[in-house]
Coordinates of C-alpha atoms and ligand atoms in Angstrom, one line a residue:
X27 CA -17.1 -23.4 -8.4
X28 CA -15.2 -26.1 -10.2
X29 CA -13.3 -28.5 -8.4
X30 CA -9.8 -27.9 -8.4
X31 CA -9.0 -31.8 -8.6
X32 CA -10.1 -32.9 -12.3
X33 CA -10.7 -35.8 -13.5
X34 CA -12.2 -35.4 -16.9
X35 CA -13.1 -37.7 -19.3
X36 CA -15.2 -35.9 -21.7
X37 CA -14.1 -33.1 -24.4
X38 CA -16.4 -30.1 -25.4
X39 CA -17.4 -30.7 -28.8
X40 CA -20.6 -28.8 -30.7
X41 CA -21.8 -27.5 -27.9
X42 CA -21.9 -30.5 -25.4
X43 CA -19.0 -32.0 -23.0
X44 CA -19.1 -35.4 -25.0
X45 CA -16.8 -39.0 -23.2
X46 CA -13.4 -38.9 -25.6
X47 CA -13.0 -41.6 -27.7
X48 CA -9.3 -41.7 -26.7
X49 CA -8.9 -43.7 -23.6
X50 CA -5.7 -42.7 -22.9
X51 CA -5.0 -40.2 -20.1
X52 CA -2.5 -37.2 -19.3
X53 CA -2.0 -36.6 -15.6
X54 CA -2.1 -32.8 -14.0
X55 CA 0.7 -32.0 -11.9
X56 CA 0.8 -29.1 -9.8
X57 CA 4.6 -27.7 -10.1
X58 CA 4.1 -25.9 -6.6
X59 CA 3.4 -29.6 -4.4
X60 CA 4.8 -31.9 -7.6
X61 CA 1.0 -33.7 -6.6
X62 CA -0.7 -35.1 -9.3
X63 CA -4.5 -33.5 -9.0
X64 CA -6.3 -34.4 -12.3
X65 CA -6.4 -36.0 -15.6
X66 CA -7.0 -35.2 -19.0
X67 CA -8.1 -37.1 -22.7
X68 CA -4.8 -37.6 -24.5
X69 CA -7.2 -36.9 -27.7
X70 CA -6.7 -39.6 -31.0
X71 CA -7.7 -38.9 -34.0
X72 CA -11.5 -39.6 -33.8
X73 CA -11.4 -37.1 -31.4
X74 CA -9.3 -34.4 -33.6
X75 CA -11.7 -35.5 -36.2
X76 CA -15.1 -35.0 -34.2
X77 CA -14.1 -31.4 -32.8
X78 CA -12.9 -30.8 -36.6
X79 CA -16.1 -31.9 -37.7
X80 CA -18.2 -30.3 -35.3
X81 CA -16.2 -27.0 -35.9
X82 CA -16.9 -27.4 -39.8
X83 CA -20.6 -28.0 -39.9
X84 CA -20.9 -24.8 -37.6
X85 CA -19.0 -22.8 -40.3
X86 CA -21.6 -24.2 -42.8
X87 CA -24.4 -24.3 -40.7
X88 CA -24.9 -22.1 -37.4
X89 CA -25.0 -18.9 -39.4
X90 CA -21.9 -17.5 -37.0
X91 CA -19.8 -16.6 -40.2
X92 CA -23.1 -14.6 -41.8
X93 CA -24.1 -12.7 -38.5
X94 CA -22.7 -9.1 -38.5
X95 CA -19.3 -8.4 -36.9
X96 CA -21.6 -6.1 -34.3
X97 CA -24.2 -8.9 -33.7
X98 CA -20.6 -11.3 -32.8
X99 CA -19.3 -8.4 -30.8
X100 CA -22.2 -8.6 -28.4
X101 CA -21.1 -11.9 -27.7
X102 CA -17.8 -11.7 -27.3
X103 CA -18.6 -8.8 -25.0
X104 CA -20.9 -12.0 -23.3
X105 CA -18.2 -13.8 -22.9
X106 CA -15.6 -10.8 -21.5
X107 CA -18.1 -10.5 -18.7
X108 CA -18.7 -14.1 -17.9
X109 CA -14.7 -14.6 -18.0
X110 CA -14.2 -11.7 -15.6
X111 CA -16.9 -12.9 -13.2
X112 CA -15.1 -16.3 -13.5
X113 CA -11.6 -15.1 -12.9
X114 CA -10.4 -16.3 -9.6
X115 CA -11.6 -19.3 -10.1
X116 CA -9.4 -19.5 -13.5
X117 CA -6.4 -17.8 -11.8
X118 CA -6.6 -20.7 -8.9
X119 CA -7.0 -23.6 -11.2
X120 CA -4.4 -22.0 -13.6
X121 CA -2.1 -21.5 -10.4
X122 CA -2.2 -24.6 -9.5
X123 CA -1.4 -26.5 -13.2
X124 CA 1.4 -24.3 -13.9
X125 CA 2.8 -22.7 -10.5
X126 CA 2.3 -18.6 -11.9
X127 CA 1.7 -16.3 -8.4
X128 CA -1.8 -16.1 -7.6
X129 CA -2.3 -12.5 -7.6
X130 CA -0.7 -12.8 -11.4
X131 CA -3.1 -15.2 -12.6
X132 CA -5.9 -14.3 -11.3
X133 CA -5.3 -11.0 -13.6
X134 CA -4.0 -12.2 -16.4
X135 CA -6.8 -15.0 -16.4
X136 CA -9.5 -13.1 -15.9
X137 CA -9.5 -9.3 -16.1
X138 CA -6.6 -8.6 -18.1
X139 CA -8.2 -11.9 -20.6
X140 CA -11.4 -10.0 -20.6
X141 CA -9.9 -6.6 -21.4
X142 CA -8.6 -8.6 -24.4
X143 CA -11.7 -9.6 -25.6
X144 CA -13.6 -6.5 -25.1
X145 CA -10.7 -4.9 -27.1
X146 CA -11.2 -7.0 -30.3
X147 CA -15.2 -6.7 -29.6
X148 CA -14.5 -2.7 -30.5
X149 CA -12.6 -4.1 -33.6
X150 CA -15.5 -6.4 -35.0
X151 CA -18.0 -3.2 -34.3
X152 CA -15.9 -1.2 -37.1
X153 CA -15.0 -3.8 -39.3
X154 CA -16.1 -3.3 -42.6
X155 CA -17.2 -6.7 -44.5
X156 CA -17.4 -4.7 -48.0
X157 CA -16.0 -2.4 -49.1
X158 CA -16.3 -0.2 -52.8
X159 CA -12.6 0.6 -54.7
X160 CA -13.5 2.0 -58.1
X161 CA -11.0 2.7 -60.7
X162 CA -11.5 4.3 -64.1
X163 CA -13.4 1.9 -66.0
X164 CA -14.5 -1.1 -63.1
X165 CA -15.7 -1.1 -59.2
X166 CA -14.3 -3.6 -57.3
X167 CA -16.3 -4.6 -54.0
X168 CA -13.6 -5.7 -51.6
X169 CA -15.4 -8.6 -49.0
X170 CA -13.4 -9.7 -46.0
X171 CA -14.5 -13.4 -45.0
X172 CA -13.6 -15.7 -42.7
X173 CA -10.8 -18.1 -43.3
X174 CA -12.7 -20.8 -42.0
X175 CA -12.0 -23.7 -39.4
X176 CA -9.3 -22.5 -37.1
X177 CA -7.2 -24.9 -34.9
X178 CA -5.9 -22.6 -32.0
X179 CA -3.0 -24.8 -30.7
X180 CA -1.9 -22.7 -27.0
X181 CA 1.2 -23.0 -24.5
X182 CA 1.1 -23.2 -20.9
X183 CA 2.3 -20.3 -19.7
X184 CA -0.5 -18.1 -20.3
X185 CA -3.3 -20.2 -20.9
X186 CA -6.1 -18.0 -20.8
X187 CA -4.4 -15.2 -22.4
X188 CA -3.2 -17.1 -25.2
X189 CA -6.8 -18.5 -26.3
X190 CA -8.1 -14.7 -25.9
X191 CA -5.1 -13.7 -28.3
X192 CA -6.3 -16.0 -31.3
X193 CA -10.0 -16.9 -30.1
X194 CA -11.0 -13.1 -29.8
X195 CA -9.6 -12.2 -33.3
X196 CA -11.1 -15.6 -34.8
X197 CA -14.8 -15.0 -33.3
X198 CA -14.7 -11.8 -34.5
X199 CA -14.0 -12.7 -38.1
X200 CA -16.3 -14.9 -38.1
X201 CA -14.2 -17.9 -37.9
X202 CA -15.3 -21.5 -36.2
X203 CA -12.6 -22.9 -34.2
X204 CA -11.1 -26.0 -32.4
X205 CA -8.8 -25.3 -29.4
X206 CA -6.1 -27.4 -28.2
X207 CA -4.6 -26.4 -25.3
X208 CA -1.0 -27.4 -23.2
X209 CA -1.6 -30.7 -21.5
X210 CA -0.3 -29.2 -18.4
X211 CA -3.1 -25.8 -18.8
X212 CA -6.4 -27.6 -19.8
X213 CA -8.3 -28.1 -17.0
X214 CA -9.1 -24.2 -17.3
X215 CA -10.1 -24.5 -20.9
X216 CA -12.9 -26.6 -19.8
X217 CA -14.1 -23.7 -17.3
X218 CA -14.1 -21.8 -20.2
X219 CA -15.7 -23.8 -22.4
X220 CA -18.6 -23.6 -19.8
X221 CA -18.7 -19.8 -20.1
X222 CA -18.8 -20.3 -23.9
X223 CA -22.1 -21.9 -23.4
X224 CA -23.2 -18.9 -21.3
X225 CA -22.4 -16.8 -23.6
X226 CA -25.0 -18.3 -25.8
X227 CA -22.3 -18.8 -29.1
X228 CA -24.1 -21.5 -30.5
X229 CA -23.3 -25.1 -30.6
X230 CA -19.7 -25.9 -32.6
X231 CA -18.2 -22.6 -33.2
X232 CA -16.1 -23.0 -30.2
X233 CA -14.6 -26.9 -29.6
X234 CA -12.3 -28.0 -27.2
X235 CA -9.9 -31.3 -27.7
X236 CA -7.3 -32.2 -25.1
X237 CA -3.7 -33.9 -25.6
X238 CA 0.0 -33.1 -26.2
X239 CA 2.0 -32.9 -29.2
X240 CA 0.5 -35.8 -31.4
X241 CA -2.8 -34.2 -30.8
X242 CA -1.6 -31.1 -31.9
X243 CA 0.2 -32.5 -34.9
X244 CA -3.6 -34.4 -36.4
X245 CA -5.4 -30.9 -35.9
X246 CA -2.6 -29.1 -37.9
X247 CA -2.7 -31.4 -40.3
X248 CA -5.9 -31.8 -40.8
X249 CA -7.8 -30.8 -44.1
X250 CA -10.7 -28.8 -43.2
X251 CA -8.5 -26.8 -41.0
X252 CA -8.0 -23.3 -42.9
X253 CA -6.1 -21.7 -40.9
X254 CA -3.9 -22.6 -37.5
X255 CA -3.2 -19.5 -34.7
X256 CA -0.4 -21.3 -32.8
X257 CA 2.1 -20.4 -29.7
X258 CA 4.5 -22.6 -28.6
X259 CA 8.3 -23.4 -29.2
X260 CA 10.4 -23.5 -32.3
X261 CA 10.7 -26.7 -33.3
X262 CA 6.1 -27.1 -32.8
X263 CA 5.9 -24.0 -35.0
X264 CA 7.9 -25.5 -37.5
X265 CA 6.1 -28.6 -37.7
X266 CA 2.8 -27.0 -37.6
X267 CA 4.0 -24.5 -40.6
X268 CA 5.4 -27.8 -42.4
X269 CA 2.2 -29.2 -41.8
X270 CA 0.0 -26.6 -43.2
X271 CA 2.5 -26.1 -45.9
X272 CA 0.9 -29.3 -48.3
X273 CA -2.7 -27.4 -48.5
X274 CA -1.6 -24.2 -47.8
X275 CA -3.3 -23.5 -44.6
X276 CA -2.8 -19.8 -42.8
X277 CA -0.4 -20.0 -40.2
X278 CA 0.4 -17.7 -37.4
X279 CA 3.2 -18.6 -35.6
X280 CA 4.1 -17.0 -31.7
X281 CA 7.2 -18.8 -30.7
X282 CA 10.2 -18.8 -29.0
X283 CA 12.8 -15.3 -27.9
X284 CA 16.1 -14.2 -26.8
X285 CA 15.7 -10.5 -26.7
X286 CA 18.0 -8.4 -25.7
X287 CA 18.4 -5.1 -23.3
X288 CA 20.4 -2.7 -25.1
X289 CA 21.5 -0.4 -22.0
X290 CA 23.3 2.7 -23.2
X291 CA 26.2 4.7 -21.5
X292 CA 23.4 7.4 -20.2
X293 CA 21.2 4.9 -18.8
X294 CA 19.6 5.4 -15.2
X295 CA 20.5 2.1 -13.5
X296 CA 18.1 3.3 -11.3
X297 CA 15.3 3.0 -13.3
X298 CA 16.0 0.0 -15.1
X299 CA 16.7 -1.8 -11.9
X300 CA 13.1 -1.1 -11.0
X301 CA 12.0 -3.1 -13.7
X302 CA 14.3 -6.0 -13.6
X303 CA 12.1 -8.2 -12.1
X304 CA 9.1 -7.6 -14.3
X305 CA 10.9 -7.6 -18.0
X306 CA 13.6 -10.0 -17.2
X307 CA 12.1 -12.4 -14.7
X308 CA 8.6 -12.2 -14.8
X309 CA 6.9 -15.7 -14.2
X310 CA 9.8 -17.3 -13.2
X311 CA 11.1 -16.2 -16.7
X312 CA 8.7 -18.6 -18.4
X313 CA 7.5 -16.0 -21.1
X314 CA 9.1 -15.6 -24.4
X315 CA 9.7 -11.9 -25.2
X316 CA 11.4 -11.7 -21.7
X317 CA 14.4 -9.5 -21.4
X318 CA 16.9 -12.4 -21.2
X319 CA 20.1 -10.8 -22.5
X320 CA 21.1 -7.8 -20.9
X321 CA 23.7 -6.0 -23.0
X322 CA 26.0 -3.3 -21.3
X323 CA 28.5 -0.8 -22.0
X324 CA 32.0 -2.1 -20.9
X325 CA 32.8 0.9 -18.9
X326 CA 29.6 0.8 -17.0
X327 CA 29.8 -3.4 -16.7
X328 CA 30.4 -4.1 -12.8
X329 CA 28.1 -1.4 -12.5
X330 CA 25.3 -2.7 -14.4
X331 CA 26.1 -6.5 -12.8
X332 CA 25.6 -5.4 -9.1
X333 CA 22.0 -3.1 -10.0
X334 CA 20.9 -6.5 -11.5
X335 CA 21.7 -8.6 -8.9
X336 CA 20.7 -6.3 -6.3
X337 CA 16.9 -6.0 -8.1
X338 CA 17.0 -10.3 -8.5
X339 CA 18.2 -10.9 -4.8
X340 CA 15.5 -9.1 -3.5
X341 CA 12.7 -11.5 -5.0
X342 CA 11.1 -13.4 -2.5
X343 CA 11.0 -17.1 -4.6
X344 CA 8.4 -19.5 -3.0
X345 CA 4.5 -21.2 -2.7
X346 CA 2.5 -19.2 -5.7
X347 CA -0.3 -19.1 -3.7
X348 CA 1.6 -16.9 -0.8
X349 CA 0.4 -13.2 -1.8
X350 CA 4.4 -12.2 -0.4
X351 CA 5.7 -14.7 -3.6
X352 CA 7.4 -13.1 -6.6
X353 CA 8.5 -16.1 -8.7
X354 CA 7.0 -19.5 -8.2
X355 CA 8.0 -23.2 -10.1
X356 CA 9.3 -23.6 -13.1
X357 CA 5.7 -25.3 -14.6
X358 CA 7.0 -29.0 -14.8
X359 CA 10.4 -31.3 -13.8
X360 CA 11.2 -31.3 -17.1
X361 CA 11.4 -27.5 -17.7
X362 CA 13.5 -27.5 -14.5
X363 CA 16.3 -30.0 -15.7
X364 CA 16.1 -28.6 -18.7
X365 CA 17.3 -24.7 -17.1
X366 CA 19.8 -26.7 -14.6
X367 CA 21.0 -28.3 -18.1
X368 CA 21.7 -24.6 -19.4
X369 CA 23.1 -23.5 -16.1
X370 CA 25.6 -26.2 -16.1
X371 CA 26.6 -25.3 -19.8
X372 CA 26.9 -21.5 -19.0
X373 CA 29.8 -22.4 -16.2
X374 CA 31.2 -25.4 -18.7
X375 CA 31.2 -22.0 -21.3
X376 CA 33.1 -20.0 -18.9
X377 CA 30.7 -17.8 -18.1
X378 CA 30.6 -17.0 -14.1
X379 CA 27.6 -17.2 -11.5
X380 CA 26.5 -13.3 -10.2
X381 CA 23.4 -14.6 -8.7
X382 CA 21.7 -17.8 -8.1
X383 CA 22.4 -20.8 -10.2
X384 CA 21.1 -23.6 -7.6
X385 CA 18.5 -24.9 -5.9
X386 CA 16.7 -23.2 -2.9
X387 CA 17.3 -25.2 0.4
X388 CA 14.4 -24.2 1.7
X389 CA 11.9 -25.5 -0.9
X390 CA 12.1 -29.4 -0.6
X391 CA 9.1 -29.6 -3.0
X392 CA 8.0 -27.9 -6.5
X393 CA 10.1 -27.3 -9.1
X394 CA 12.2 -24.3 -7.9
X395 CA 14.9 -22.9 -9.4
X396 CA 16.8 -19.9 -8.0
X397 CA 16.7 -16.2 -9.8
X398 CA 20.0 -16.5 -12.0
X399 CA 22.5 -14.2 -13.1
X400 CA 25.4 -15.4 -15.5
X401 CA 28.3 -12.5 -16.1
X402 CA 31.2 -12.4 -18.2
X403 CA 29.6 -14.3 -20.8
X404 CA 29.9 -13.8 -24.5
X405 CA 27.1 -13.9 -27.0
X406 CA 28.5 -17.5 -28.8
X407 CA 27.9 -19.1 -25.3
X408 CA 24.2 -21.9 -25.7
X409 CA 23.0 -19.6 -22.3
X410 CA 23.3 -16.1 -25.0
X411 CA 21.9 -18.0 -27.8
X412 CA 19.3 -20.6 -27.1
X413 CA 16.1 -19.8 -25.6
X414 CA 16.3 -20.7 -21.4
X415 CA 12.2 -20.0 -20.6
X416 CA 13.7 -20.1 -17.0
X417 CA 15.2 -17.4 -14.3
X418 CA 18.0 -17.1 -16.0
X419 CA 20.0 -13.5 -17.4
X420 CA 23.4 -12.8 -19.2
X421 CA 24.7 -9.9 -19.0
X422 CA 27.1 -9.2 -22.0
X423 CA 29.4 -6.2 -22.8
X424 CA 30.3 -4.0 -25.7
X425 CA 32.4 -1.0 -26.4
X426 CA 30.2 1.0 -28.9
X427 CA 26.6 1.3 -30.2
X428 CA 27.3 -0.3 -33.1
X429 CA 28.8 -3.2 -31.5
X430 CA 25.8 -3.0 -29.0
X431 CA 23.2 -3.4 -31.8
X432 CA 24.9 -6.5 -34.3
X433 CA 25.2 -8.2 -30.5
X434 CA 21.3 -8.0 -30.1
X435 CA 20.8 -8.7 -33.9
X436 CA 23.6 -11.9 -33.6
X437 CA 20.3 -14.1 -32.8
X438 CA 18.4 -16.5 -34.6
X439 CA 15.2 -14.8 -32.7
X440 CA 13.5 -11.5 -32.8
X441 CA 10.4 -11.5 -30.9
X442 CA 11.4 -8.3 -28.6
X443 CA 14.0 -6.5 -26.9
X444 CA 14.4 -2.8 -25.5
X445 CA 16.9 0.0 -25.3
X446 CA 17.1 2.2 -22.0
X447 CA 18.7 5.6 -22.3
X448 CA 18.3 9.1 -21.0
X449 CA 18.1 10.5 -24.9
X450 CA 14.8 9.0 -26.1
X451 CA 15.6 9.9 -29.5
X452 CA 18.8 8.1 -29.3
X453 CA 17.0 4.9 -28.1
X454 CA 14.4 5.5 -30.9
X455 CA 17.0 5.6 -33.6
X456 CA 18.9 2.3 -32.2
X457 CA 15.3 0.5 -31.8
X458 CA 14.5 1.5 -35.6
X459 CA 17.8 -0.8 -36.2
X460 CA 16.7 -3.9 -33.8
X461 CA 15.8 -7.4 -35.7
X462 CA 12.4 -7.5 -33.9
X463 CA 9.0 -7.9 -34.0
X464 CA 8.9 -5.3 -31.1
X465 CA 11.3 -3.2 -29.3
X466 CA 10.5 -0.8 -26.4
X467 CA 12.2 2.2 -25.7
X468 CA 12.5 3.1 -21.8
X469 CA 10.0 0.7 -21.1
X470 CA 8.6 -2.7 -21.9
X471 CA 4.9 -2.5 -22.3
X472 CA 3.0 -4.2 -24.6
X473 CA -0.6 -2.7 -25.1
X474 CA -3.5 -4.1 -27.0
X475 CA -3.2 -2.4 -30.1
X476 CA 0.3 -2.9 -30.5
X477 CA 0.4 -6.0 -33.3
X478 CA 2.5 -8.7 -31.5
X479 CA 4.8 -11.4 -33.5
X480 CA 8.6 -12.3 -34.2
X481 CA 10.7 -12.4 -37.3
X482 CA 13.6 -15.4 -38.1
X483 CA 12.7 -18.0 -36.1
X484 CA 10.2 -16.1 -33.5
X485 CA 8.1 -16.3 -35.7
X486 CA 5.3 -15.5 -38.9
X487 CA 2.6 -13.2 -38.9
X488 CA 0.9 -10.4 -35.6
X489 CA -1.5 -11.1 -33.5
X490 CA -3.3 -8.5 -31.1
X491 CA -4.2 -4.8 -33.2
X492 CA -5.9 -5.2 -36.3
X493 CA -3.2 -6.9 -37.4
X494 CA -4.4 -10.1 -35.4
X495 CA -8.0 -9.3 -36.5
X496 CA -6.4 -9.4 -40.3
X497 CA -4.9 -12.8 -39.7
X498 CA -8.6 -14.5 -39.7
X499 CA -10.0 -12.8 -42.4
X500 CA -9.7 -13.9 -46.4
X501 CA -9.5 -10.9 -48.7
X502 CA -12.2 -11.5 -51.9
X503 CA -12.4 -8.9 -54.9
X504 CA -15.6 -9.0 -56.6
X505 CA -14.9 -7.7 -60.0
X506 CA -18.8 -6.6 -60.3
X507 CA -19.1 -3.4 -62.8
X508 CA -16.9 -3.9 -66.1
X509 CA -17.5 -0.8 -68.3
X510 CA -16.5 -1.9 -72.3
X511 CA -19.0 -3.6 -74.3
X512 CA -17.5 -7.2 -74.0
X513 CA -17.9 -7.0 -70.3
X514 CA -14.0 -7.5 -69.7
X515 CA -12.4 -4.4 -68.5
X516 CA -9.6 -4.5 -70.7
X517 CA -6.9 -4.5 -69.3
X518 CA -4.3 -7.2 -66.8
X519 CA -6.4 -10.1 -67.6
X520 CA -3.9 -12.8 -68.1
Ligands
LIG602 P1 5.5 -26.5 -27.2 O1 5.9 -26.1 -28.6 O2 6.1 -27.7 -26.6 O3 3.9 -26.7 -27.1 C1 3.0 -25.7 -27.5 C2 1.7 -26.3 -27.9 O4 1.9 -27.0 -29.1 C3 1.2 -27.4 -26.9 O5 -0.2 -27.3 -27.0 C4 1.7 -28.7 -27.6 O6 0.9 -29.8 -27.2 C5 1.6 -28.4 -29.0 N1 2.6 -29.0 -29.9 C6 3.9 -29.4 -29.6 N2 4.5 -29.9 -30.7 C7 3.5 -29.9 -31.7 C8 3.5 -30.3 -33.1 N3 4.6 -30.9 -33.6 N4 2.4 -30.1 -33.8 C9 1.3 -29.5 -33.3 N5 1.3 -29.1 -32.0 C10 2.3 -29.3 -31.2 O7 5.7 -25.2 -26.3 P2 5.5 -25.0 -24.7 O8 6.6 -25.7 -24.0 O9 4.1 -25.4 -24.4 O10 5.6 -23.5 -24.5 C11 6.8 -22.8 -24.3 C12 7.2 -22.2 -25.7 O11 6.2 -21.3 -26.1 C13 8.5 -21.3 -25.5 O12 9.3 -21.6 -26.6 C14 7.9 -19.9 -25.6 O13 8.8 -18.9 -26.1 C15 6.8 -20.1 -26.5 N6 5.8 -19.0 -26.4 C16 5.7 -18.0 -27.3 C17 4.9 -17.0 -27.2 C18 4.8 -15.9 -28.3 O14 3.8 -15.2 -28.3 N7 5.7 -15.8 -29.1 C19 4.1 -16.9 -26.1 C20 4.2 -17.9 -25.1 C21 5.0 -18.9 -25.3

C-alpha cells in the first residue's frame, strides 16, 4: 500500500524510478483539509529530455511498435487487472490530491479505468496492420503504424481516466509514450507507473515526468515528440497546438465546455430533475462536458428554476471521504476564487441567485463552494459564456426552438450538450442541429465506443471508439504491384 503522504523525488523513466534532475519541488495539497501531504519534481528540461529520450530508444529499440496489436493487447489486459486490483488505493490517493467523493474515485480510478483499457485491448485484437486495396491496374498495401513518441499531457480532474483515454489507444498502436500529469494528480501516476512494471511492458515505453505548465510546454515542444494527446484548458491546448504547429506534430486536443440543456416544452421535469445532480453538478462541476447552461422554454421558466433548485438543494456538500457526501472541494484555492470571481460577475451582470452562491458555514476548511444556481440571466452574461469548472448553473429562457438552438450554438465551445423532450424524434432532429462534438438525447451517457472530442474552441480530433485508436496510428500506402511495362502505373503521378 502506498503511503498516502508522498514525498517523491525520483521520476519513472525507462523502466526505473530515477532522482529528477530538477531540484525544484511542487507541494500536494489536499483541497478537503487545505494540508499540504506530499511533494513532487517540478521537471526541467534534462528531465523532459531523459523521459523523451528514454521513450524514443524504446520506439527504436524494445520491439513494442513490431509486436502484434494481440501480443500488446495481452498486456494492456495486464495492466486492466493490475489497475483494478489497485483501485482503492488510486481512488484514496486521488481523493485526497483533488477532493472527488470517495466512492466516485474509487470507480472511476480503478474499475471504470480498467474497463477502459480492456475496451481498447478488444480494439488492438482486430486491428488490421495491412491491409490489400487493389484498383485496375496497381495493389496498394495499406500499413497502419505507430505515430511514434507520444507526450500524454493530463488534467486533474480525472487523473486516471484521462491517462487510460490516450495511454490505452497509444499502447495499442504501438506507440511509446511520456506522461505528464497535473501537478495537483501525480502522486497516483507513480502508483501506476508501478503497475506498468507489473504488467511486464518493457522498459521505456511508458515514462513518467512530473511538473506544471513549463514542463508541459518542453514536452510539447520537443522534436522527437510525434504526436501530443492532451486535456486541459483552452488557452494549454492552444499552446500545445502552437507548439506542435513548427514540426507538424499530431495533436489531439480535449479541452474546455459550456454545453447547454435544451429542455423542450414537453419535457418531464421530473425526469430531468433526477439527473440534475449527475449531468450538471457532477464533481463539484469540475468536468468539462457538464450540463452548465440550462436553456428553458419561457412559459415553463419558474417551473424549470424551482425542479432545479429543488434537485441542487438536496445535495449533501461536505468531507469526500464521508460515503453520505455528494460534492466535495473545488480541487485547489485558486479554482475556488476563481468561481467566487464568476459568481460575483453573474450578480454585477444582473443575473439573480436561485440557489447557493456562498460559502458553507459549516465547512471552515477545504475549498468549498456551495451548489449554485444563477436565473434570469442572458446568454451575453461571462457566467453563460466562459467556462466556470465549478457548481455553478444558468438557467436561460427562449420562446421557440429555433431560438432554443442559436442560444446553445451562441458559444465559442462545443464539447456536449443534450435536449430532453417527450418526442425522441423531436429531440433527435434538434440534436442533429447542435454545434457539438456530442449531444445526448434524454440522457447524458457517454459509452466507450462513443468517439469523444469538441469542435471551436473544445477542441481537435476524438478520443475513445476507434476514432481514438485512429489518432495514434500513421496511415502508409505501399504502392507494391504497378502493372505497365515502365513500372509506373500511369496515371496521377505528379
Ligand atoms: P490546464 O490547461 O491548466 O492544465 C492541463 C495540463 O496541461 C496540466 O498537466 C498542465 O500542467 C499542462 N499545461 C498547462 N499549460 C500548458 C502549456 N502551455 N503547454 C503544455 N502543457 C500545459 O487545465 P486544468 O486546470 O488542469 O484542467 C481543467 C481544464 O481541463 C478545464 O478547462 C476542462 O474543461 C478541461 N478538461 C477537458 C476535458 C475534455 O475531455 N475535453 C476533460 C477534462 C478536463
Amino acid at each position: 500500500m502506498t503511503d498516502i503522504s508522498g514525498v517523491r523525488e525520483d521520476l519513472f523513466i525507462g523502466g526505473e524510478f530515477r532522482p529528477a534532475s530538477s531540484d525544484k519541488r511542487i507541494p500536494v495539497t489536499n483541497p478537503a483539509t487545505e494540508a499540504v501531504f506530499g511533494e513532487i519534481p517540478d521537471g526541467d528540461v534534462r528531465d523532459v529530455d531523459a523521459s523523451v529520450s528514454a521513450a524514443d530508444l524504446a520506439f527504436r529499440e524494445s520491439g513494442w511498435p513490431q509486436l502484434a496489436p494481440a501480443e500488446r493487447a495481452q498486456h494492456i489486459r495486464r495492466l486492466a487487472d493490475l489497475i483494478e486490483g489497485r483501485g482503492e488505493e488510486l481512488g484514496r490517493l486521488v481523493t485526497a490530491e483533488n477532493g472527488m467523493p470517495l466512492a466516485n474515485s474509487i470507480v472511476a480510478s480503478g474499475a471504470m479505468t480498467a474497463r477502459h483499457y480492456r475496451y481498447v485491448a478488444s480494439l488492438a485484437d482486430q486491428l488490421e496492420v495491412e491491409t490489400e486495396r487493389p484498383s485496375v491496374e496497381t495493389l496498394t498495401v495499406i500499413r497502419r503504424q505507430p505515430v511514434g513518441v507520444a507526450a500524454l499531457i493530463l488534467p486533474w480532474n480525472g487523473p486516471q481516466l484521462t491517462i487510460a483515454w490516450k495511454l490505452a489507444p497509444a499502447l495499442a498502436a504501438g506507440c511509446t509514450a511520456v506522461i505528464k500529469p497535473a501537478p495537483e494528480t501525480s502522486l497516483d501516476a507513480y502508483v501506476f507507473a508501478e503497475l506498468v512494471r507489473e504488467a511486464g511492458i518493457p522498459s521505456g515505453v511508458v515514462n513518467i515526468v512530473t511538473g506544471g505548465r513549463d514542463t508541459g510546454a518542453m514536452l510539447a515542444e520537443h522534436p522527437r515528440v510525434r504526436k501530443v494527446g492532451f486535456t486541459g484548458s483552452t488557452v494549454g491546448g492552444r499552446a500545445v497546438a502552437l507548439a506542435g504547429a513548427a514540426d507538424f506534430k499530431r495533436v489531439t486536443l480535449e479541452l474546455g465546455g459550456k454545453a447547454a440543456a435544451i429542455l423542450l416544452d414537453d419535457v418531464d421535469l421530473e425526469t430531468f430533475a433526477e439527473l440534475v445532480p449527475s449531468v450538471c453538478m457532477r464533481y463539484s462541476g469540475q468536468v468539462c462536458r457538464a450540463l452548465t447552461r440550462i436553456v428553458a422554454p419561457r412559459a415553463r421558466y419558474q417551473e424549470v428554476v424551482d425542479a432545479v433548485v429543488a434537485a441542487l438543494d438536496s445535495l449533501t456538500v461536505g468531507d469526500p471521504l464521508d460515503p453520505a457526501t455528494d460534492l466535495g472541494p473545488l480541487v485547489s484555492a485558486r479554482q475556488r476564487e476563481r468561481v467566487e470571481g464568476f459568481i460575483r460577475s453573474g450578480q454585477a451582470e444582473g443575473a439573480k441567485i436561485a440557489l447557493g452562491g456562498e460559502r458553507l458555514s459549516h465547512l471552515e476548511r477545504g475549498y468549498y463552494v456551495a451548489p449554485t444556481v444563477f436565473r434570469d440571466a442572458d446568454n451575453s452574461m461571462r457566467i453563460a459564456r466562459e467556462e466556470i469548472f465549478g457548481p455553478v448553473v444558468t438557467i436561460l429562457s427562449y420562446d421557440g426552438v429555433d431560438e432554443a438552438i442559436e442560444i446553445a450554438n451562441d458559444s465559442s465551445y462545443g464539447l456536449g450538450g443534450a435536449v430532453f423532450t417527450a418526442d425522441e424524434e423531436r429531440g433527435m432532429d434538434v440534436a442533429r442541429l447542435i454545434e457539438s462534438g456530442s449531444v445526448g438525447v434524454n440522457h447524458y451517457v457517454l459509452p466507450m465506443n462513443a468517439p469523444f472530442g469538441g469542435v471551436k474552441q473544445s477542441g481537435l480530433g476524438r478520443e475513445q471508439g476507434p476514432e481514438g485508436l485512429a489518432a495514434y496510428l500513421e496511415t502508409k500506402a505501399i504502392l507494391c504491384r504497378p502493372v505497365n511495362r515502365s513500372g509506373v502505373s500511369g496515371d496521377s503521378s505528379c
